[in-house]
Short mmCIF file of N, CA, C and O in Angstrom, two decimals:
data_model
loop_
_atom_site.label_atom_id
_atom_site.label_comp_id
_atom_site.label_asym_id
_atom_site.label_seq_id
_atom_site.Cartn_x
_atom_site.Cartn_y
_atom_site.Cartn_z
N MET A 1 0.83 -1.17 0.00
CA MET A 1 0.00 0.00 0.00
C MET A 1 0.88 1.24 0.00
O MET A 1 1.87 1.31 0.72
N SER A 2 0.54 2.22 -0.82
CA SER A 2 1.34 3.44 -0.88
C SER A 2 0.95 4.39 0.24
O SER A 2 -0.11 4.28 0.85
N ALA A 3 1.82 5.34 0.50
CA ALA A 3 1.57 6.33 1.55
C ALA A 3 0.38 7.21 1.17
O ALA A 3 0.13 7.44 -0.02
N PRO A 4 -0.37 7.71 2.16
CA PRO A 4 -1.51 8.58 1.86
C PRO A 4 -1.05 9.87 1.17
O PRO A 4 0.06 10.35 1.42
N THR A 5 -1.89 10.37 0.33
CA THR A 5 -1.64 11.64 -0.35
C THR A 5 -2.49 12.71 0.33
O THR A 5 -3.70 12.54 0.49
N VAL A 6 -1.86 13.81 0.75
CA VAL A 6 -2.54 14.84 1.52
C VAL A 6 -2.55 16.15 0.75
O VAL A 6 -1.51 16.61 0.27
N LEU A 7 -3.73 16.75 0.64
CA LEU A 7 -3.88 18.09 0.08
C LEU A 7 -3.70 19.08 1.21
O LEU A 7 -4.38 18.99 2.24
N VAL A 8 -2.76 20.02 1.06
CA VAL A 8 -2.48 21.04 2.06
C VAL A 8 -2.86 22.39 1.47
O VAL A 8 -2.41 22.74 0.37
N VAL A 9 -3.73 23.14 2.18
CA VAL A 9 -4.23 24.42 1.67
C VAL A 9 -3.94 25.52 2.68
O VAL A 9 -4.16 25.36 3.88
N ASP A 10 -3.45 26.65 2.17
CA ASP A 10 -3.18 27.84 2.99
C ASP A 10 -3.90 29.01 2.33
O ASP A 10 -3.45 29.53 1.31
N ALA A 11 -5.05 29.40 2.89
CA ALA A 11 -5.84 30.49 2.33
C ALA A 11 -5.45 31.79 3.02
O ALA A 11 -5.83 32.04 4.17
N GLY A 12 -4.67 32.60 2.32
CA GLY A 12 -4.25 33.89 2.85
C GLY A 12 -5.08 35.03 2.26
O GLY A 12 -5.93 34.81 1.40
N ASN A 13 -4.81 36.22 2.70
CA ASN A 13 -5.58 37.37 2.23
C ASN A 13 -5.36 37.70 0.76
O ASN A 13 -6.26 38.22 0.10
N THR A 14 -4.17 37.42 0.24
CA THR A 14 -3.90 37.73 -1.17
C THR A 14 -3.67 36.50 -2.03
O THR A 14 -3.95 36.53 -3.23
N ARG A 15 -3.15 35.42 -1.44
CA ARG A 15 -2.84 34.22 -2.21
C ARG A 15 -3.46 32.99 -1.54
O ARG A 15 -3.49 32.87 -0.33
N LEU A 16 -3.91 32.08 -2.39
CA LEU A 16 -4.42 30.78 -1.95
C LEU A 16 -3.40 29.76 -2.42
O LEU A 16 -3.26 29.50 -3.61
N LYS A 17 -2.63 29.26 -1.47
CA LYS A 17 -1.55 28.34 -1.79
C LYS A 17 -2.00 26.92 -1.48
O LYS A 17 -2.70 26.70 -0.51
N TRP A 18 -1.56 25.98 -2.28
CA TRP A 18 -1.93 24.59 -2.05
C TRP A 18 -0.81 23.69 -2.52
O TRP A 18 0.03 24.08 -3.33
N GLY A 19 -0.81 22.50 -1.97
CA GLY A 19 0.17 21.51 -2.38
C GLY A 19 -0.36 20.11 -2.15
O GLY A 19 -1.30 19.91 -1.38
N LEU A 20 0.22 19.18 -2.83
CA LEU A 20 -0.12 17.77 -2.70
C LEU A 20 1.14 17.08 -2.20
O LEU A 20 2.19 17.14 -2.84
N ALA A 21 1.02 16.44 -1.02
CA ALA A 21 2.19 15.82 -0.39
C ALA A 21 1.97 14.33 -0.20
O ALA A 21 0.84 13.88 0.02
N GLN A 22 3.06 13.59 -0.29
CA GLN A 22 3.02 12.15 -0.05
C GLN A 22 4.37 11.73 0.52
O GLN A 22 5.41 12.10 -0.02
N ALA A 23 4.31 10.98 1.61
CA ALA A 23 5.53 10.47 2.25
C ALA A 23 6.54 11.58 2.54
O ALA A 23 7.74 11.42 2.35
N GLY A 24 6.03 12.73 3.01
CA GLY A 24 6.91 13.83 3.40
C GLY A 24 7.51 14.62 2.26
O GLY A 24 8.39 15.44 2.47
N ARG A 25 7.02 14.40 1.03
CA ARG A 25 7.55 15.13 -0.13
C ARG A 25 6.41 15.79 -0.89
O ARG A 25 5.32 15.25 -0.98
N TRP A 26 6.70 16.94 -1.46
CA TRP A 26 5.72 17.63 -2.29
C TRP A 26 5.66 16.98 -3.66
O TRP A 26 6.69 16.82 -4.31
N LEU A 27 4.47 16.60 -4.08
CA LEU A 27 4.26 16.13 -5.45
C LEU A 27 3.98 17.31 -6.37
O LEU A 27 4.43 17.34 -7.50
N LEU A 28 3.21 18.26 -5.85
CA LEU A 28 2.84 19.48 -6.58
C LEU A 28 2.69 20.61 -5.59
O LEU A 28 2.29 20.41 -4.46
N ARG A 29 2.95 21.83 -6.06
CA ARG A 29 2.66 23.04 -5.29
C ARG A 29 2.25 24.12 -6.27
O ARG A 29 2.81 24.22 -7.36
N ASP A 30 1.29 24.95 -5.86
CA ASP A 30 0.84 26.03 -6.73
C ASP A 30 0.13 27.07 -5.89
O ASP A 30 -0.09 26.88 -4.70
N ALA A 31 -0.25 28.17 -6.53
CA ALA A 31 -0.98 29.23 -5.84
C ALA A 31 -1.79 30.01 -6.87
O ALA A 31 -1.44 30.05 -8.05
N VAL A 32 -2.88 30.58 -6.39
CA VAL A 32 -3.71 31.48 -7.19
C VAL A 32 -4.06 32.67 -6.31
O VAL A 32 -3.88 32.63 -5.09
N ASP A 33 -4.57 33.74 -6.90
CA ASP A 33 -5.07 34.84 -6.11
C ASP A 33 -6.24 34.34 -5.26
O ASP A 33 -7.05 33.53 -5.73
N THR A 34 -6.35 34.80 -4.05
CA THR A 34 -7.42 34.35 -3.17
C THR A 34 -8.79 34.57 -3.79
O THR A 34 -9.69 33.75 -3.62
N ALA A 35 -8.96 35.62 -4.55
CA ALA A 35 -10.25 35.92 -5.18
C ALA A 35 -10.56 34.99 -6.36
O ALA A 35 -11.69 34.97 -6.84
N ASP A 36 -9.58 34.21 -6.80
CA ASP A 36 -9.76 33.35 -7.98
C ASP A 36 -10.25 31.96 -7.57
O ASP A 36 -9.55 30.96 -7.71
N ALA A 37 -11.49 31.90 -7.11
CA ALA A 37 -12.07 30.62 -6.68
C ALA A 37 -12.13 29.63 -7.84
O ALA A 37 -11.89 28.44 -7.67
N VAL A 38 -12.44 30.11 -9.02
CA VAL A 38 -12.55 29.23 -10.20
C VAL A 38 -11.19 28.63 -10.53
O VAL A 38 -11.08 27.44 -10.83
N GLY A 39 -10.14 29.42 -10.45
CA GLY A 39 -8.80 28.90 -10.70
C GLY A 39 -8.41 27.81 -9.73
O GLY A 39 -7.81 26.81 -10.10
N PHE A 40 -8.79 27.97 -8.45
CA PHE A 40 -8.51 26.96 -7.45
C PHE A 40 -9.30 25.69 -7.74
O PHE A 40 -8.77 24.58 -7.68
N GLU A 41 -10.58 25.84 -8.09
CA GLU A 41 -11.42 24.68 -8.42
C GLU A 41 -10.84 23.91 -9.60
O GLU A 41 -10.79 22.68 -9.60
N HIS A 42 -10.39 24.64 -10.63
CA HIS A 42 -9.81 23.99 -11.81
C HIS A 42 -8.52 23.27 -11.45
O HIS A 42 -8.25 22.17 -11.95
N ALA A 43 -7.71 23.89 -10.59
CA ALA A 43 -6.46 23.25 -10.17
C ALA A 43 -6.75 21.94 -9.45
O ALA A 43 -6.11 20.92 -9.72
N LEU A 44 -7.73 21.95 -8.55
CA LEU A 44 -8.05 20.72 -7.82
C LEU A 44 -8.64 19.66 -8.74
O LEU A 44 -8.35 18.48 -8.59
N ALA A 45 -9.46 20.08 -9.68
CA ALA A 45 -10.07 19.12 -10.61
C ALA A 45 -9.00 18.45 -11.47
O ALA A 45 -9.20 17.32 -11.93
N GLY A 46 -7.87 19.11 -11.66
CA GLY A 46 -6.81 18.56 -12.49
C GLY A 46 -5.73 17.80 -11.73
O GLY A 46 -4.70 17.45 -12.30
N LEU A 47 -5.95 17.54 -10.44
CA LEU A 47 -4.94 16.81 -9.68
C LEU A 47 -4.71 15.43 -10.28
O LEU A 47 -5.67 14.77 -10.69
N PRO A 48 -3.46 14.97 -10.30
CA PRO A 48 -3.17 13.66 -10.89
C PRO A 48 -3.67 12.49 -10.04
O PRO A 48 -3.84 11.38 -10.55
N VAL A 49 -3.89 12.72 -8.75
CA VAL A 49 -4.43 11.70 -7.85
C VAL A 49 -5.43 12.37 -6.92
O VAL A 49 -5.33 13.55 -6.64
N THR A 50 -6.40 11.58 -6.44
CA THR A 50 -7.34 12.10 -5.46
C THR A 50 -6.72 11.97 -4.08
O THR A 50 -6.33 10.87 -3.68
N PRO A 51 -6.59 13.07 -3.36
CA PRO A 51 -5.97 12.98 -2.04
C PRO A 51 -6.82 12.14 -1.09
O PRO A 51 -8.04 12.10 -1.19
N SER A 52 -6.15 11.48 -0.16
CA SER A 52 -6.86 10.68 0.83
C SER A 52 -7.22 11.53 2.05
O SER A 52 -8.04 11.11 2.87
N ALA A 53 -6.63 12.70 2.16
CA ALA A 53 -6.92 13.60 3.28
C ALA A 53 -6.61 15.03 2.84
O ALA A 53 -5.90 15.25 1.85
N ALA A 54 -7.16 15.97 3.60
CA ALA A 54 -6.87 17.39 3.35
C ALA A 54 -6.74 18.10 4.68
O ALA A 54 -7.41 17.76 5.65
N VAL A 55 -5.86 19.08 4.70
CA VAL A 55 -5.67 19.91 5.88
C VAL A 55 -5.47 21.33 5.38
O VAL A 55 -4.90 21.55 4.31
N GLY A 56 -5.98 22.29 6.14
CA GLY A 56 -5.82 23.66 5.68
C GLY A 56 -5.90 24.67 6.79
O GLY A 56 -6.32 24.36 7.91
N CYS A 57 -5.48 25.88 6.46
CA CYS A 57 -5.65 27.01 7.36
C CYS A 57 -6.18 28.17 6.54
O CYS A 57 -5.99 28.24 5.32
N ASN A 58 -6.87 29.08 7.21
CA ASN A 58 -7.52 30.18 6.52
C ASN A 58 -7.48 31.43 7.40
O ASN A 58 -7.96 31.42 8.51
N VAL A 59 -6.90 32.50 6.86
CA VAL A 59 -6.94 33.79 7.54
C VAL A 59 -7.71 34.81 6.69
O VAL A 59 -7.75 35.98 7.02
N ALA A 60 -8.33 34.35 5.62
CA ALA A 60 -8.98 35.26 4.66
C ALA A 60 -10.47 35.44 4.91
O ALA A 60 -11.14 36.08 4.12
N GLY A 61 -11.01 34.87 5.96
CA GLY A 61 -12.41 35.08 6.30
C GLY A 61 -13.30 33.90 5.96
O GLY A 61 -12.92 32.98 5.24
N SER A 62 -14.52 33.96 6.48
CA SER A 62 -15.43 32.83 6.35
C SER A 62 -15.92 32.59 4.92
O SER A 62 -16.14 31.44 4.54
N ALA A 63 -16.07 33.63 4.12
CA ALA A 63 -16.51 33.43 2.73
C ALA A 63 -15.46 32.65 1.94
O ALA A 63 -15.80 31.72 1.19
N VAL A 64 -14.20 32.99 2.11
CA VAL A 64 -13.13 32.26 1.44
C VAL A 64 -13.07 30.83 1.97
O VAL A 64 -12.94 29.87 1.21
N GLY A 65 -13.19 30.67 3.28
CA GLY A 65 -13.19 29.34 3.87
C GLY A 65 -14.29 28.46 3.30
O GLY A 65 -14.07 27.28 3.00
N ALA A 66 -15.47 29.03 3.10
CA ALA A 66 -16.59 28.26 2.53
C ALA A 66 -16.30 27.86 1.09
O ALA A 66 -16.58 26.73 0.68
N ARG A 67 -15.73 28.77 0.29
CA ARG A 67 -15.41 28.45 -1.11
C ARG A 67 -14.33 27.37 -1.19
O ARG A 67 -14.42 26.44 -2.00
N VAL A 68 -13.31 27.49 -0.36
CA VAL A 68 -12.23 26.50 -0.36
C VAL A 68 -12.78 25.14 0.08
O VAL A 68 -12.50 24.12 -0.55
N SER A 69 -13.58 25.13 1.13
CA SER A 69 -14.16 23.87 1.60
C SER A 69 -15.00 23.20 0.53
O SER A 69 -14.90 21.98 0.31
N ALA A 70 -15.82 23.98 -0.16
CA ALA A 70 -16.67 23.42 -1.22
C ALA A 70 -15.82 22.83 -2.34
O ALA A 70 -16.12 21.75 -2.86
N ALA A 71 -14.74 23.51 -2.70
CA ALA A 71 -13.86 23.01 -3.76
C ALA A 71 -13.16 21.72 -3.34
O ALA A 71 -13.04 20.78 -4.13
N VAL A 72 -12.73 21.66 -2.09
CA VAL A 72 -12.04 20.47 -1.60
C VAL A 72 -13.01 19.29 -1.52
O VAL A 72 -12.70 18.18 -1.95
N VAL A 73 -14.20 19.52 -0.99
CA VAL A 73 -15.19 18.45 -0.88
C VAL A 73 -15.59 17.95 -2.27
O VAL A 73 -15.83 16.75 -2.46
N ALA A 74 -15.62 18.82 -3.25
CA ALA A 74 -16.03 18.43 -4.61
C ALA A 74 -15.09 17.41 -5.23
O ALA A 74 -15.51 16.63 -6.08
N ILE A 75 -13.83 17.36 -4.82
CA ILE A 75 -12.90 16.40 -5.43
C ILE A 75 -12.97 15.03 -4.77
O ILE A 75 -12.40 14.08 -5.26
N HIS A 76 -13.64 14.95 -3.63
CA HIS A 76 -13.73 13.67 -2.92
C HIS A 76 -15.12 13.57 -2.32
O HIS A 76 -15.36 14.07 -1.23
N ARG A 77 -16.03 12.93 -3.01
CA ARG A 77 -17.43 12.90 -2.60
C ARG A 77 -17.64 12.41 -1.19
O ARG A 77 -18.51 12.88 -0.47
N ASP A 78 -16.86 11.44 -0.74
CA ASP A 78 -17.03 10.89 0.61
C ASP A 78 -16.85 11.95 1.70
O ASP A 78 -17.46 11.88 2.76
N TRP A 79 -16.00 12.95 1.46
CA TRP A 79 -15.77 13.97 2.47
C TRP A 79 -17.03 14.79 2.72
O TRP A 79 -17.27 15.22 3.83
N GLY A 80 -17.84 15.00 1.71
CA GLY A 80 -19.06 15.78 1.87
C GLY A 80 -20.17 15.03 2.54
O GLY A 80 -21.15 15.61 3.00
N ASP A 81 -20.06 13.70 2.66
CA ASP A 81 -21.11 12.88 3.24
C ASP A 81 -20.93 12.62 4.73
O ASP A 81 -21.75 11.98 5.34
N ARG A 82 -19.87 13.10 5.31
CA ARG A 82 -19.61 12.84 6.72
C ARG A 82 -20.61 13.58 7.60
O ARG A 82 -20.97 14.72 7.32
N THR A 83 -21.01 12.94 8.67
CA THR A 83 -21.92 13.60 9.59
C THR A 83 -21.19 14.65 10.42
O THR A 83 -21.78 15.63 10.82
N ASP A 84 -19.92 14.46 10.67
CA ASP A 84 -19.13 15.45 11.40
C ASP A 84 -18.48 16.36 10.38
O ASP A 84 -17.40 16.09 9.87
N ARG A 85 -19.13 17.46 10.05
CA ARG A 85 -18.68 18.35 8.98
C ARG A 85 -17.38 19.08 9.31
O ARG A 85 -16.80 19.71 8.44
N ARG A 86 -16.89 19.01 10.55
CA ARG A 86 -15.62 19.66 10.85
C ARG A 86 -14.49 19.09 10.00
O ARG A 86 -13.51 19.76 9.73
N HIS A 87 -14.65 17.85 9.54
CA HIS A 87 -13.63 17.22 8.71
C HIS A 87 -13.68 17.72 7.28
O HIS A 87 -12.79 17.44 6.51
N ALA A 88 -14.72 18.43 6.91
CA ALA A 88 -14.89 18.88 5.52
C ALA A 88 -15.05 20.39 5.46
O ALA A 88 -15.65 20.91 4.55
N ARG A 89 -14.52 21.09 6.43
CA ARG A 89 -14.69 22.54 6.45
C ARG A 89 -13.38 23.21 6.88
O ARG A 89 -12.77 22.83 7.87
N ILE A 90 -12.99 24.18 6.12
CA ILE A 90 -11.84 24.99 6.48
C ILE A 90 -12.38 26.28 7.06
O ILE A 90 -13.12 26.99 6.42
N GLN A 91 -12.04 26.55 8.31
CA GLN A 91 -12.62 27.72 9.00
C GLN A 91 -11.69 28.89 8.98
O GLN A 91 -10.55 28.82 8.76
#
């Protein structure tokens, strides 16, 4: 079994940075303007693998957190079905 692949998201006031990590190494890293929700959604839709987990931080406010959470949940349907939504929300 291969190591889990983790999506790491950092939502800042000007840039939305993200990366895909596996076994302590970055597979991919990129960034878009925080206001570019569509660019972030397209980047996630084009990931070469579906991450098994996601972790993130957000200092850009609740509206950005909601957009990022929706984009992350959209790439992994099971995350949106959890009864404990804290696992599928970036605050």
